[in-house]
Amino acid sequence: MNTEMVRTQDLKLDDDQPRENLNEAAIEKYTISMKHKGFKANKAIDVRRLPDGTLVVKNGAHRVSAALKAGIMEIPAFIEDVDENEDEAELRLEQLM
């Protein structure tokens, strides 16, 4: 899977993410680092592109939140196109891993 640059403002955090709360201390740590060093290219997030084109963060919500706070406009992402028939339970299981 190749990486693509995606606009941070186009990313949607998954409302059904099994982890209910984001760790604000981790986000702040990432934000400070990103303000000084930028978003590390080798830390691409995982995104699902829904049939309607919506980009939903599968893995990397803390990094996305920090990038937004740091004012970073684009970040690298591994994008998986999702078939509208894909099993929702499979997605939830992947998020827990």
Coordinates of C-alpha atoms in Angstrom, one line a residue:
M1 CA 0.0 0.0 0.0
N2 CA 1.4 3.4 -0.9
T3 CA 1.1 6.6 1.0
E4 CA -0.7 9.7 -0.1
M5 CA -0.6 13.2 1.3
V6 CA -4.1 14.1 2.7
R7 CA -5.3 17.4 4.0
T8 CA -5.8 17.3 7.7
Q9 CA -9.1 19.2 7.5
D10 CA -10.5 16.6 5.2
L11 CA -10.0 13.8 7.7
K12 CA -12.9 12.6 9.9
L13 CA -12.2 11.0 13.2
D14 CA -14.3 7.8 13.6
D15 CA -17.2 8.5 16.0
D16 CA -17.5 4.8 16.6
Q17 CA -13.8 4.3 17.6
P18 CA -13.7 1.7 20.4
R19 CA -11.3 3.9 22.4
E20 CA -13.7 6.4 23.8
N21 CA -11.4 9.2 24.8
L22 CA -8.3 10.6 23.2
N23 CA -5.4 11.1 25.6
E24 CA -4.9 14.9 25.7
A25 CA -1.4 14.6 27.2
A26 CA -0.3 12.5 24.3
I27 CA -1.9 14.9 21.8
E28 CA 0.0 17.8 23.5
K29 CA 3.2 15.9 23.3
Y30 CA 2.7 15.2 19.6
T31 CA 1.7 18.8 19.0
I32 CA 4.9 20.2 20.5
S33 CA 7.0 17.7 18.6
M34 CA 5.2 18.5 15.3
K35 CA 5.6 22.2 15.7
H36 CA 9.4 21.7 15.9
K37 CA 10.0 18.7 13.6
G38 CA 6.9 18.5 11.4
F39 CA 4.9 15.3 10.8
K40 CA 7.3 12.4 10.5
A41 CA 6.8 10.8 7.0
N42 CA 7.4 7.3 8.5
K43 CA 4.4 7.8 10.8
A44 CA 1.7 7.7 8.2
I45 CA -1.8 7.2 9.5
D46 CA -4.3 4.6 8.3
V47 CA -7.4 5.9 6.6
R48 CA -10.5 4.3 5.1
R49 CA -12.0 6.0 2.0
L50 CA -15.7 5.4 2.1
P51 CA -17.7 5.0 -1.1
D52 CA -18.8 8.7 -0.8
G53 CA -15.2 9.8 -0.7
T54 CA -15.1 10.6 3.1
L55 CA -11.7 9.9 4.7
V56 CA -12.1 8.2 8.1
V57 CA -9.1 7.8 10.4
K58 CA -8.7 4.1 11.2
N59 CA -5.4 4.5 13.1
G60 CA -3.7 7.7 14.1
A61 CA -6.4 9.9 15.7
H62 CA -3.9 11.3 18.3
R63 CA -1.5 12.3 15.5
V64 CA -4.3 13.8 13.4
S65 CA -5.5 15.9 16.4
A66 CA -2.0 17.0 17.1
A67 CA -1.3 17.9 13.4
L68 CA -4.4 20.1 13.4
K69 CA -3.4 21.8 16.6
A70 CA 0.2 22.3 15.2
G71 CA -1.3 23.9 12.0
I72 CA 0.0 21.1 9.7
M73 CA -2.1 21.2 6.5
E74 CA -1.1 17.8 5.0
I75 CA 0.0 14.5 6.4
P76 CA 0.9 11.1 4.9
A77 CA -1.7 8.4 5.0
F78 CA -2.1 4.8 3.9
I79 CA -5.6 4.8 2.3
E80 CA -7.8 1.8 2.0
D81 CA -10.8 2.1 -0.2
V82 CA -13.8 0.5 1.5
D83 CA -16.5 -1.4 -0.3
E84 CA -20.0 -0.4 0.8
N85 CA -20.6 -4.1 1.7
E86 CA -17.6 -4.4 4.0
D87 CA -18.4 -5.8 7.4
E88 CA -18.6 -3.2 10.1
A89 CA -17.6 -5.7 12.8
E90 CA -14.3 -6.3 10.9
L91 CA -13.5 -2.6 11.0
R92 CA -14.1 -2.5 14.8
L93 CA -11.9 -5.5 15.4
E94 CA -9.1 -3.9 13.3
Q95 CA -9.3 -0.7 15.5
L96 CA -8.7 -2.7 18.6
M97 CA -5.5 -4.3 17.4

